[in-house]
Coordinates of C-alpha atoms in Angstrom, one line a residue:
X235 CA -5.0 -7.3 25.2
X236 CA -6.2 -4.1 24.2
X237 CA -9.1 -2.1 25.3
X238 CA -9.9 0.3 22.4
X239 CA -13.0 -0.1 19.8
X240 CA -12.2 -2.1 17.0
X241 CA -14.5 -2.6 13.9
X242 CA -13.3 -5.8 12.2
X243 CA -14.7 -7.4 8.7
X244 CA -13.5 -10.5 7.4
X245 CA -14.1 -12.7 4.3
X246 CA -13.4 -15.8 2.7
X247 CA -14.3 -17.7 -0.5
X248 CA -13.3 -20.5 -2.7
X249 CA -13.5 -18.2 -5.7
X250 CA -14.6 -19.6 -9.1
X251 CA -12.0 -21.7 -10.6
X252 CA -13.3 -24.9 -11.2
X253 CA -9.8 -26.3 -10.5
X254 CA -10.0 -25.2 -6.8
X255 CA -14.0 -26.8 -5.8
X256 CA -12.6 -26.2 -2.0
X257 CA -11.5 -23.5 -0.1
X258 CA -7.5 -24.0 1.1
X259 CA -7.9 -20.7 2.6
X260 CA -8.2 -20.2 6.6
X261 CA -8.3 -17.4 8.9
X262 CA -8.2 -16.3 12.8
X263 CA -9.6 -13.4 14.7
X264 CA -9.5 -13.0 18.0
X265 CA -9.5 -9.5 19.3
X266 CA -9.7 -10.4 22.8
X267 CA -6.5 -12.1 22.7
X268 CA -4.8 -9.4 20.0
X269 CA -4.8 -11.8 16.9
X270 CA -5.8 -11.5 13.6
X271 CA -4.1 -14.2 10.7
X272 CA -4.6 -15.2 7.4
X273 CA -3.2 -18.6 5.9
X274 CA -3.0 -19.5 2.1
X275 CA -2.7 -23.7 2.1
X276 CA -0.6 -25.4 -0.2
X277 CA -0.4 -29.1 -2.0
X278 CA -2.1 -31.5 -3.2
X279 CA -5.0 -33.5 -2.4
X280 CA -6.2 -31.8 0.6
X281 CA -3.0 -31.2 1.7
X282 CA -3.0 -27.5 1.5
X283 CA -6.6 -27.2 3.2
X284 CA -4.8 -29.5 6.5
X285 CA -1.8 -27.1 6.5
X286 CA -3.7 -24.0 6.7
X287 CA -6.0 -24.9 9.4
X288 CA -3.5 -26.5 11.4
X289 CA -2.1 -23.2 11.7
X290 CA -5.2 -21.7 12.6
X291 CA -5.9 -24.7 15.0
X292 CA -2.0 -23.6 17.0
X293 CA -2.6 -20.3 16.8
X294 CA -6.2 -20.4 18.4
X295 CA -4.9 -22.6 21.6
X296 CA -1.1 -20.9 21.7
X297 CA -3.3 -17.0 22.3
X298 CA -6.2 -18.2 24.1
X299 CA -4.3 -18.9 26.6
X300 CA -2.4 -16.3 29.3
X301 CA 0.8 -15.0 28.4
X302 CA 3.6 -14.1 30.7
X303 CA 6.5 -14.0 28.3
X304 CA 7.3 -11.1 25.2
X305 CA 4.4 -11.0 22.6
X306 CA 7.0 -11.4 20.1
X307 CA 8.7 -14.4 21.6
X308 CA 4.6 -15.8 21.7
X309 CA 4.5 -15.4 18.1
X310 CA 8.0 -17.0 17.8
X311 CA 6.8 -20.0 19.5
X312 CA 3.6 -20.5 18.0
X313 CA 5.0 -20.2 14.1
X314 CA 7.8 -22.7 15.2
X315 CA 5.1 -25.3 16.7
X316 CA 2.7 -25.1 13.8
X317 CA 5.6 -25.4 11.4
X318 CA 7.2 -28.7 13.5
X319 CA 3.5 -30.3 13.3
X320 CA 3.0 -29.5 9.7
X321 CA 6.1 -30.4 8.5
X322 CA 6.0 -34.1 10.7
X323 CA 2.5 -34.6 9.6
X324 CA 3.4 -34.3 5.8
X325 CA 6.5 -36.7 6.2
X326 CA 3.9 -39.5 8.1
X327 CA 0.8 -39.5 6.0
X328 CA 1.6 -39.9 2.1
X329 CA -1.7 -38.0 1.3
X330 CA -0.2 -34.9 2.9
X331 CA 3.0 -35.4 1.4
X332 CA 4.3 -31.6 0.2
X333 CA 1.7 -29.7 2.1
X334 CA 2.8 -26.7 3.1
X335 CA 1.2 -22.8 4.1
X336 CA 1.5 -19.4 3.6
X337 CA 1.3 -17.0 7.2
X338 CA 0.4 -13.4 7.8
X339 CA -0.2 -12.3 11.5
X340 CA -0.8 -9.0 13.0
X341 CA -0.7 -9.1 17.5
X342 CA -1.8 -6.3 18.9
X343 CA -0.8 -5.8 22.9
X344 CA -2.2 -1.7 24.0
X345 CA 0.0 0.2 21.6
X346 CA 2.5 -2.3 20.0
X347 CA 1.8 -4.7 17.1
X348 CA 3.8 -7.2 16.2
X349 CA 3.5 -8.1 12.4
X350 CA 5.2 -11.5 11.3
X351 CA 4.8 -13.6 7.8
X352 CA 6.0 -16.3 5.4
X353 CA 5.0 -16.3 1.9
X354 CA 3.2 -14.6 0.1
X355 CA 0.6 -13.7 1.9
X356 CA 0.4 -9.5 2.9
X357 CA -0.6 -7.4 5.7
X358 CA -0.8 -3.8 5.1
X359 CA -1.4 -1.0 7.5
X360 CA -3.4 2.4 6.2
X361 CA -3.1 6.0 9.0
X362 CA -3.2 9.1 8.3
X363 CA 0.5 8.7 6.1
X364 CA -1.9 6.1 3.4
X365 CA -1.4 2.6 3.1
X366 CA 1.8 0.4 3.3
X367 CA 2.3 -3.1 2.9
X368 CA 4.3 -4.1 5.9
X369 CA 5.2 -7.3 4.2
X370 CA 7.7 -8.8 1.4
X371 CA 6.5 -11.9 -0.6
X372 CA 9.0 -14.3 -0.3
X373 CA 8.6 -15.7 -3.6
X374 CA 11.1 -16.1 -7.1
X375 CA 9.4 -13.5 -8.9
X376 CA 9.5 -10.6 -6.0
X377 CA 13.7 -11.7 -5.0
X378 CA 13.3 -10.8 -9.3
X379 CA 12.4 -7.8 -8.9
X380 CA 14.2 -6.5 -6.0
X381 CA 17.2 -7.8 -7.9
X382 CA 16.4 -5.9 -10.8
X383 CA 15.9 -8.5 -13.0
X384 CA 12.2 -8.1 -13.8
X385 CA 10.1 -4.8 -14.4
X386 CA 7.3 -4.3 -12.1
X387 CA 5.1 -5.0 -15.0
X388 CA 7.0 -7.7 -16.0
X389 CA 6.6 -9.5 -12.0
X390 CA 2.8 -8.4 -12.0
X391 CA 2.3 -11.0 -15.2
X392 CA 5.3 -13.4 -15.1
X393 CA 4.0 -17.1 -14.9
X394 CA 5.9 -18.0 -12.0
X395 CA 4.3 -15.3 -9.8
X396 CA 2.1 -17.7 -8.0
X397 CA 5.9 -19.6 -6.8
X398 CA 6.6 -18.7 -3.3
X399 CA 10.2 -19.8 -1.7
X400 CA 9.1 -20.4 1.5
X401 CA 6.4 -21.5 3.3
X402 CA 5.1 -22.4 6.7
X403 CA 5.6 -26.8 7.1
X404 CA 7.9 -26.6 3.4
X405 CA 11.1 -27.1 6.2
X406 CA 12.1 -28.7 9.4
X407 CA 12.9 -25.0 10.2
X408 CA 11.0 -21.7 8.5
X409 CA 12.6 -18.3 9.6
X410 CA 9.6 -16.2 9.6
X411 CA 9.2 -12.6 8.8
X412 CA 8.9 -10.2 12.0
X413 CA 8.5 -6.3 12.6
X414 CA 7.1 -4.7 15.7
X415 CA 5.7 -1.6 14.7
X416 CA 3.7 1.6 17.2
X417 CA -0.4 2.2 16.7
X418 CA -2.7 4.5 17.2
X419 CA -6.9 5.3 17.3
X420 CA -6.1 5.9 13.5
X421 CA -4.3 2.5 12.5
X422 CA -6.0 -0.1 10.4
X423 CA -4.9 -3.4 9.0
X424 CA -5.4 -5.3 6.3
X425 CA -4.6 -8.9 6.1
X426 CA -4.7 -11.2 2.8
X427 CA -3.9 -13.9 0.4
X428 CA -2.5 -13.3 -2.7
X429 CA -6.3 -14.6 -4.1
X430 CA -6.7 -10.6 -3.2
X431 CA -3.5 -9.1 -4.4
X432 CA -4.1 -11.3 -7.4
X433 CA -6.7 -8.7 -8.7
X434 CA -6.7 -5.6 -6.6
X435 CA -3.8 -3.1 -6.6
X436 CA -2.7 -1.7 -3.2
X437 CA -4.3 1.9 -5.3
X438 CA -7.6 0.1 -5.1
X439 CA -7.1 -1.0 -1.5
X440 CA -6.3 2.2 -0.5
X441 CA -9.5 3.6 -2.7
X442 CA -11.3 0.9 -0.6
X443 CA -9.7 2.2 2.8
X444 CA -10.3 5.8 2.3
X445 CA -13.9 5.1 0.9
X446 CA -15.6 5.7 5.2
X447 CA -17.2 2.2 4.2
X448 CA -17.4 -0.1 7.1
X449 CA -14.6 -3.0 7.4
X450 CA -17.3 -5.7 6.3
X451 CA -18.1 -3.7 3.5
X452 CA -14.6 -3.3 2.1
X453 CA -14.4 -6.9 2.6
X454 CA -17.2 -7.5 0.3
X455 CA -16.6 -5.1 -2.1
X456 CA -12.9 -6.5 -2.6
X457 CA -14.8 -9.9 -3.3
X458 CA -17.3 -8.0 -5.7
X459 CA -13.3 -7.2 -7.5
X460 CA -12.2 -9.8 -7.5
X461 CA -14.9 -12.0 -8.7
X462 CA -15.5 -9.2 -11.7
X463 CA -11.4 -10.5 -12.5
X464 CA -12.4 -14.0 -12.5
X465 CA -11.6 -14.7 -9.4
X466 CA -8.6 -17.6 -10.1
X467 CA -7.8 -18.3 -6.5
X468 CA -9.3 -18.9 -2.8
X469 CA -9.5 -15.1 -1.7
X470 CA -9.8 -14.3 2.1
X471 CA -9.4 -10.6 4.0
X472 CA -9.6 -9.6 7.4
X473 CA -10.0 -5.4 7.9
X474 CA -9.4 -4.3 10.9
X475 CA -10.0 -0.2 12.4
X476 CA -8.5 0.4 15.5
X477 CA -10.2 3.3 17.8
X478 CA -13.4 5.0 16.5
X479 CA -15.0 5.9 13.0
X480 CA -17.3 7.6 11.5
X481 CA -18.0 5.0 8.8
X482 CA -20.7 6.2 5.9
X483 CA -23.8 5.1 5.2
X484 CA -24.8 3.7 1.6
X485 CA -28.0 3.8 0.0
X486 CA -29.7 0.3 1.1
X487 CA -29.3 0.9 4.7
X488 CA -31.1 4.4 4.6
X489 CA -34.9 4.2 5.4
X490 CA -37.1 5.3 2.8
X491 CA -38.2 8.7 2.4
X492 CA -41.9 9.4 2.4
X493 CA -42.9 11.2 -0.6
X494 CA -46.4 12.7 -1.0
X495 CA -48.8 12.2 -3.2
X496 CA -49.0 14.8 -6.5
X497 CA -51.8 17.1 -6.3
X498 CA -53.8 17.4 -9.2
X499 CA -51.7 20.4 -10.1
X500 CA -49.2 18.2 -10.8
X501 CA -47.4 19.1 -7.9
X502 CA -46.2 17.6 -4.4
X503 CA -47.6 18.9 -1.0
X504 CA -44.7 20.0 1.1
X505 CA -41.3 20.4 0.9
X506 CA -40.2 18.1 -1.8
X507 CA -37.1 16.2 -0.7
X508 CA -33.6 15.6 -2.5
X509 CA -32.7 13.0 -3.7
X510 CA -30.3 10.6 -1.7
X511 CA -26.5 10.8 -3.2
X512 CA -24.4 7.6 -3.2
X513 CA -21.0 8.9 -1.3
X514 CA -19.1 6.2 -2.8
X515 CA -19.4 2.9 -4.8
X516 CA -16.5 0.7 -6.2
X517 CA -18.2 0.3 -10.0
X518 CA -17.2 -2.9 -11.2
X519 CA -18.9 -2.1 -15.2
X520 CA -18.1 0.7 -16.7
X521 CA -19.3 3.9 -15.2
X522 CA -21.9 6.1 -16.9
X523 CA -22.8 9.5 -16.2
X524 CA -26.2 10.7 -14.9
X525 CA -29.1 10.9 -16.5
X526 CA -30.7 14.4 -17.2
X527 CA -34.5 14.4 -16.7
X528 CA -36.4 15.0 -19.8
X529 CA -37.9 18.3 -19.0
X530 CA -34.5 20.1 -17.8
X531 CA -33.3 23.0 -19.9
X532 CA -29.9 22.4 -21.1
X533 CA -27.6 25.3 -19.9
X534 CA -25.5 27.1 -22.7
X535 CA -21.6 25.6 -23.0
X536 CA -19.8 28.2 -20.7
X537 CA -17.8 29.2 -23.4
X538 CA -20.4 29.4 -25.6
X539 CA -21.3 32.2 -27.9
X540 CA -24.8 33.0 -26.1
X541 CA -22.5 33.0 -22.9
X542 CA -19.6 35.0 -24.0
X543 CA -21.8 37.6 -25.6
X544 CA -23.7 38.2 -22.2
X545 CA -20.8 38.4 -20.5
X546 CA -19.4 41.0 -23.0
X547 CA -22.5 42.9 -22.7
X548 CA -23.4 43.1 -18.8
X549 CA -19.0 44.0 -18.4
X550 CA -19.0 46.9 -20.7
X551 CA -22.7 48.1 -20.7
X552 CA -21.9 48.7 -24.3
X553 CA -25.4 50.5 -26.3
X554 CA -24.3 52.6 -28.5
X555 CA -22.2 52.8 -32.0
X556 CA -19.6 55.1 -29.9
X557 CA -18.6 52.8 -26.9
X558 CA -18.1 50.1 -29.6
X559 CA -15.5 52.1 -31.3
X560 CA -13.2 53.1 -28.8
X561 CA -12.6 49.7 -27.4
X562 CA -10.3 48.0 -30.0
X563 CA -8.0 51.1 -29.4
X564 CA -8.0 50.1 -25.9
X565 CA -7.8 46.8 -26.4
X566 CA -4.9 47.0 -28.7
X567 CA -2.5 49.2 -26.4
X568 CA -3.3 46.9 -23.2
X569 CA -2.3 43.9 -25.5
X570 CA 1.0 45.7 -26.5
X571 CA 1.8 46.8 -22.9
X572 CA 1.6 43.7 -21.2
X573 CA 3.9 42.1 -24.6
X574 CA 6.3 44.7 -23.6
X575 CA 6.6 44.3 -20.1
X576 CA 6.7 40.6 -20.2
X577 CA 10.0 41.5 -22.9
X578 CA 11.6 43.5 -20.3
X579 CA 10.8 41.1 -17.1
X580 CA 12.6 37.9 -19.4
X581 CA 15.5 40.1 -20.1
X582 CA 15.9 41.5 -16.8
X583 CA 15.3 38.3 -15.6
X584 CA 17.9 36.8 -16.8
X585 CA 20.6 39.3 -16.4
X586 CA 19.9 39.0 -12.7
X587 CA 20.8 35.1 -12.8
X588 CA 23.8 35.0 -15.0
X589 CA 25.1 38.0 -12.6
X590 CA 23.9 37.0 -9.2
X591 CA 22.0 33.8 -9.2
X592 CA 24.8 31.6 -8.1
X593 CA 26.2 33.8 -5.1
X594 CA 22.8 34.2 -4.1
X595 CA 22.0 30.2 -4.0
X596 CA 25.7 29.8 -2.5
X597 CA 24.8 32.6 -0.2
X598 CA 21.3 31.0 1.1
X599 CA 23.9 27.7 1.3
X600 CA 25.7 28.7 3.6
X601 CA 22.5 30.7 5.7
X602 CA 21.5 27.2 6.3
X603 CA 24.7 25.6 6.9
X604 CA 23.5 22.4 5.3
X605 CA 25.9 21.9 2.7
X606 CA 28.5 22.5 5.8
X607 CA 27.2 19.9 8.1
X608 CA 27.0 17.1 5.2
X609 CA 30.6 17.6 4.8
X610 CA 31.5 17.9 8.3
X611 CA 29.6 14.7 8.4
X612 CA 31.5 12.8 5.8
X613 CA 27.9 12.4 3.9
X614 CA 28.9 12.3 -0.1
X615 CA 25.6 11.9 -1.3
X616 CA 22.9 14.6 0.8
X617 CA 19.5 14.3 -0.2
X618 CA 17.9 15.7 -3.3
X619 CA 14.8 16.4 -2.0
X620 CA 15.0 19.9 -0.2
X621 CA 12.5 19.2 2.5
X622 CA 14.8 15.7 3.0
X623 CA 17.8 17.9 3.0
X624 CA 17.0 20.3 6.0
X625 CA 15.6 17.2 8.0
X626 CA 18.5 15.1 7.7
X627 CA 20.9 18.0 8.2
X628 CA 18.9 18.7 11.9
X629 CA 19.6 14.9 12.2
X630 CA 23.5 15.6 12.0
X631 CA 23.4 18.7 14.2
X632 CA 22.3 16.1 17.1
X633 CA 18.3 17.3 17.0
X634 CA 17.1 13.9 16.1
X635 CA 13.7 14.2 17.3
X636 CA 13.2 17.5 15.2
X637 CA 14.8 15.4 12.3
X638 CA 12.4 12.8 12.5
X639 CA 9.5 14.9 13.3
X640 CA 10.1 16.7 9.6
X641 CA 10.8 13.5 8.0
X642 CA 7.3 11.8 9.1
X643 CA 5.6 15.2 8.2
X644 CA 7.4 14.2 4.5
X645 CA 6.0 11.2 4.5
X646 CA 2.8 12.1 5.9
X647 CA 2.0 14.0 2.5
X648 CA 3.6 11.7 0.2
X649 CA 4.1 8.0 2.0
X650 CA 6.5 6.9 -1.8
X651 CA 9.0 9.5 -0.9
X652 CA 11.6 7.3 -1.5
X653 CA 14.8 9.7 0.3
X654 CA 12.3 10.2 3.0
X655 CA 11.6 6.5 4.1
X656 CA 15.5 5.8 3.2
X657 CA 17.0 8.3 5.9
X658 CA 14.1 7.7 8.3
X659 CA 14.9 4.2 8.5
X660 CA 18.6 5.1 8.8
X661 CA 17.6 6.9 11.9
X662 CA 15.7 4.1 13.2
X663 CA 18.3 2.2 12.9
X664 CA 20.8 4.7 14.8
X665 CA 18.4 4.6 17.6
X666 CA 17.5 1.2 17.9
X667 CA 14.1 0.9 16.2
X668 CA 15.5 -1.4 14.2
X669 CA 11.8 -3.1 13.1
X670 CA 11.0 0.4 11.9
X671 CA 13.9 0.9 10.4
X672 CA 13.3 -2.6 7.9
X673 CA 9.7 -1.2 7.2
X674 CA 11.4 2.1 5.9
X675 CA 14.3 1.0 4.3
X676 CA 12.4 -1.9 2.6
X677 CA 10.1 0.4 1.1
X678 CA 12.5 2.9 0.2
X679 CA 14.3 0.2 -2.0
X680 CA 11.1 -1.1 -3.7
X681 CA 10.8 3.1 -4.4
X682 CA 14.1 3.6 -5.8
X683 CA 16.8 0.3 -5.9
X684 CA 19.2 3.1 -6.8
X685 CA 19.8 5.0 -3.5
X686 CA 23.2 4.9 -2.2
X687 CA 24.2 1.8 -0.1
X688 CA 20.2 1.5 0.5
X689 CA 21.3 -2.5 0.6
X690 CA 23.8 -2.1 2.9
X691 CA 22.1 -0.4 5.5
X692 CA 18.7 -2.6 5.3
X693 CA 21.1 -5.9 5.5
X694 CA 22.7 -4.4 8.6
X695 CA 18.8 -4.2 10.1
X696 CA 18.2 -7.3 9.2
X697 CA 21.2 -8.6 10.9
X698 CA 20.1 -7.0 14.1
X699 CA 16.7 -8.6 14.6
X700 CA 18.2 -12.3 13.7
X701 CA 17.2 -12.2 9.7
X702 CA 20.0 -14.1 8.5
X703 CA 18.7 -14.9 5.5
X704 CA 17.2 -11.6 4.4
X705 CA 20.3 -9.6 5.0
X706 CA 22.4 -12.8 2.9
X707 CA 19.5 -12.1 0.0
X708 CA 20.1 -8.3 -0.2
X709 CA 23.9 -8.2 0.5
X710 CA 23.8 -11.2 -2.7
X711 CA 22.6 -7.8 -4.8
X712 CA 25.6 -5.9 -3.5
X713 CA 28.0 -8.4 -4.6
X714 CA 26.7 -10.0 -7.6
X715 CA 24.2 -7.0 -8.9
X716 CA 21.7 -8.6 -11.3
X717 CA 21.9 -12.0 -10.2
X718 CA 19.0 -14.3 -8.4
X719 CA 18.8 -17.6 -6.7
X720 CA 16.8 -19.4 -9.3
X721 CA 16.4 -18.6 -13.1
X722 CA 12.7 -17.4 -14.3
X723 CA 11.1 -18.4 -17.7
X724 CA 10.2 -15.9 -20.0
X725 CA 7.5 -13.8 -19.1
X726 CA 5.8 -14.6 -22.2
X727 CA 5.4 -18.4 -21.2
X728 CA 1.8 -19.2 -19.9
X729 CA 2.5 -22.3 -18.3
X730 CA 2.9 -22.4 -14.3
X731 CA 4.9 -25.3 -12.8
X732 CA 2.6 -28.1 -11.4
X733 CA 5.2 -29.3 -8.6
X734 CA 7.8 -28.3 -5.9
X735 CA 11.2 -27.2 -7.8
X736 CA 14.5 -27.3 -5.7
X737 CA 16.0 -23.9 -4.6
X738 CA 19.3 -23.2 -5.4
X739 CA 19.7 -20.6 -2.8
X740 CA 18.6 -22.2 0.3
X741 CA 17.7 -25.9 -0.7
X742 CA 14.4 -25.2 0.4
X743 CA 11.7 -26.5 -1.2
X744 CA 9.7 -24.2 -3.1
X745 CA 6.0 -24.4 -3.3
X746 CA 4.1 -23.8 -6.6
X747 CA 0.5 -22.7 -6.0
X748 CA -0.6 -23.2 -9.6
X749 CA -2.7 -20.4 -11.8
X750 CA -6.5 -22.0 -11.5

């Protein structure tokens, strides 16, 4: 579908619980027809390791064949089949009974991508703005946490975590999770089960994605993490770069440098080459510092005495008994200069703004004209941020592609800007982009649940591309703040449930991937 380079790595493994002794895991890549999927199985028996592959096994035929129709109706189609055929299989073959799998999905067609999931399974996506998970687990402990209920640290160790609420096969009918998003030569993705997310923080997957380490190499170095944690789950991870890089090269995959032999001075012939740096490693241990070679000198602290008195001595070319004597006087009146002046700059300081300093804010107010065009506008709450502020504002005034221009340039130097992702998703919304404007006003609420009517206006997105049951979820927080579908345990417990439990919400049936 598309023809630019893509460098792809991809990984999975059974990880080391001796609870799991097979792999539930499965995975897809096909980059001649746009697809790249991860799938997390669950039940018992070998339930979960059917589910998963079955999904794989749709997936494969549904895009290897030619497509006439919308790329996102494809992806419809192909998540209802697999779920139809999981779900019927389960109800005729007892061994199957309560099988059920996760689905993260990334189709690419030129410059569009559609992204689509169920469960908790992620995809992420790292540009030039940094990396941002695209997706939302749809699990207990997550519809926690966006609730306010839980803390983040609370959800990142709550027993229950592993408890997702819907699941690909769980249903007669599964409404998937679906964003169409724009890329570019700089876009990557990153697909994976929560066997990854388990271990690594999306600050270490970024680490990993900034590191110019070649997909298959992040890959492997995420399972080097995740084994170093104990490795508790199946982990799996597909990496893909879109467009061309200039990836590093490590240490193993440099030839050898020839190094001649020592004279019997002692010696080397030649020019005697550097040693090869490592431009960056993931340490797993803890890291130790460089060893110093025996025969180096050890260089003076730079504050040291030795230091400070050369210093001294080359900056006043002080050598005799006279020099020496004059300097404290100088020394001394300096000192007592720069005390006064900084005396006189505090007071005048603030004389200046108790006298002038608000008329001269109000004044640069109303230069600007921003606090006008909020309240022409009707907007009770502008932005905080300043930068935020001015964009919006240009927004108002009609100059929306000025507005948004500023905003991605906000967001380009800090992606958690939490005002910035909240009114460029309102914008995307106002124009249409209404995939976008989930992506931005999702994150903007997992940055700060406390921005004004930021439920309301990611419901109303989720309305308009058919997610009935995500804008009912978030509206739920507007109405009844603080409550949740299902009640969790105490964090403290250490005991994950074993079996399906009922959800009160929905009725669906919830899938419990227990803690190897």
């Amino acid at each position: 579908m598309s023809s630019k380079i893509i460098t792809i790595g991809k990984l999975t493994d059974k990880g080391l619980s001796p609870k799991r002794p097979y792999n539930e895991d499965s995975l897809l890549v096909l980059p001649d027809g746009g697809l790249y999927l991860v799938a997390d199985g669950v039940g018992g028996r070998r339930g979960g390791e059917v589910a998963s592959s079955t999904v794989v096994d749709v997936f494969n035929k549904v895009f290897n064949q030619q497509h006439h129709e919308d790329l996102r109706n494809v992806v419809e189609g192909a998540i209802d089949l697999a779920n139809q055929k999981i779900f019927s299989e389960a109800e005729l073959n007892p061994e199957l009974e309560g099988m059920a799998t996760t689905l993260a999905l990334v189709a690419v067609a030129g410059k569009r991508a559609i992204v689509a999931h169920v469960g908790d399974s992620r995809v992420y996506r790292h540009d030039r703005q940094g990396l941002i998970c695209l997706t939302e687990d749809h699990s207990e402990v997550n519809e926690a946490l966006r609730a306010g209920i839980i803390t983040e640290e609370q959800a990142a160790n709550h027993p229950r975590k592993n408890v997702i609420n819907r699941a690909i096969g769980a249903e007669p009918d599964v409404e998937p999770d679906i964003v169409e998003i724009d890329i570019d030569d700089r876009t990557s993705f990153i697909l994976c089960t929560d066997g990854i997310t388990r271990h690594i923080t999306d600050e270490e997957i970024e680490r990993l994605m900034k590191s110019g380490l070649r997909p298959d190499r992040i890959c492997e170095k995420m399972k080097e993490l995740c084994y170093a944690g104990g490795a508790e789950d199946n982990l799996t991870v597909i990496v893909a770069d879109f467009g061309e890089r200039k990836y590093i090269v490590e240490d193993h995959e440099k030839p050898a440098a020839v190094i001649p032999a020592k004279a019997a001075s002692g010696h080397t012939g030649g020019i005697q080459l550097p040693r090869p740096t490592r431009k960056f490693e993931v340490s797993i241990a803890s890291t130790a510092q460089p060893e110093k070679p025996a025969d180096a000198p050890t260089p003076a602290p730079e504050n040291s005495a030795d230091n400070r008195l050369t210093q001294v001595t080359q900056l006043t070319g002080a050598d005799s008994k006279s020099d020496f004597a004059s300097a404290p006087e100088k020394v001394e009146l300096s000192s007592f200069m720069k005390w006064s002046l900084l005396i006189l700059t505090t007071i005048a300081g603030l004389m200046i703004g108790t006298l002038l300093g608000r008329p001269v804010i109000e004044k640069f107010g109303s230069l600007f004209g921003a606090r006008d065009i909020f309240n022409r506008a009707g907007v009770e709450k502008p932005p905080a941020d300043p930068e935020v502020n001015a964009a919006y504002a240009r927004y108002l005034e009609g100059q929306t592609i000025e507005s948004r221009e500023r905003l991605v340039k906000v967001l380009s130097d800090n992606p958690n800007n939490a005002e910035a992702n909240f009114y460029l998703g309102r914008i995307d919304y106002a124009q249409g982009r209404y995939d976008e404007a989930i992506s931005h006003l999702s994150h903007a609420l997992k940055l700060d649940p406390n921005l004004h009517d930021i439920r309301i206006h990611l419901a109303m997105a989720y309305l308009s591309v058919g997610q009935q049951r995500n804008a009912r979820d978030v509206l739920q927080q507007v109405v009844a703040p603080g409550s949740t579908p299902a009640p969790l345990p105490s964090p403290t417990s250490t005991t994950a449930p074993a079996a399906p439990v009922a959800s009160p919400a929905s009725g669906a049936a919830k899938a419990a991937k227990p803690v190897g």
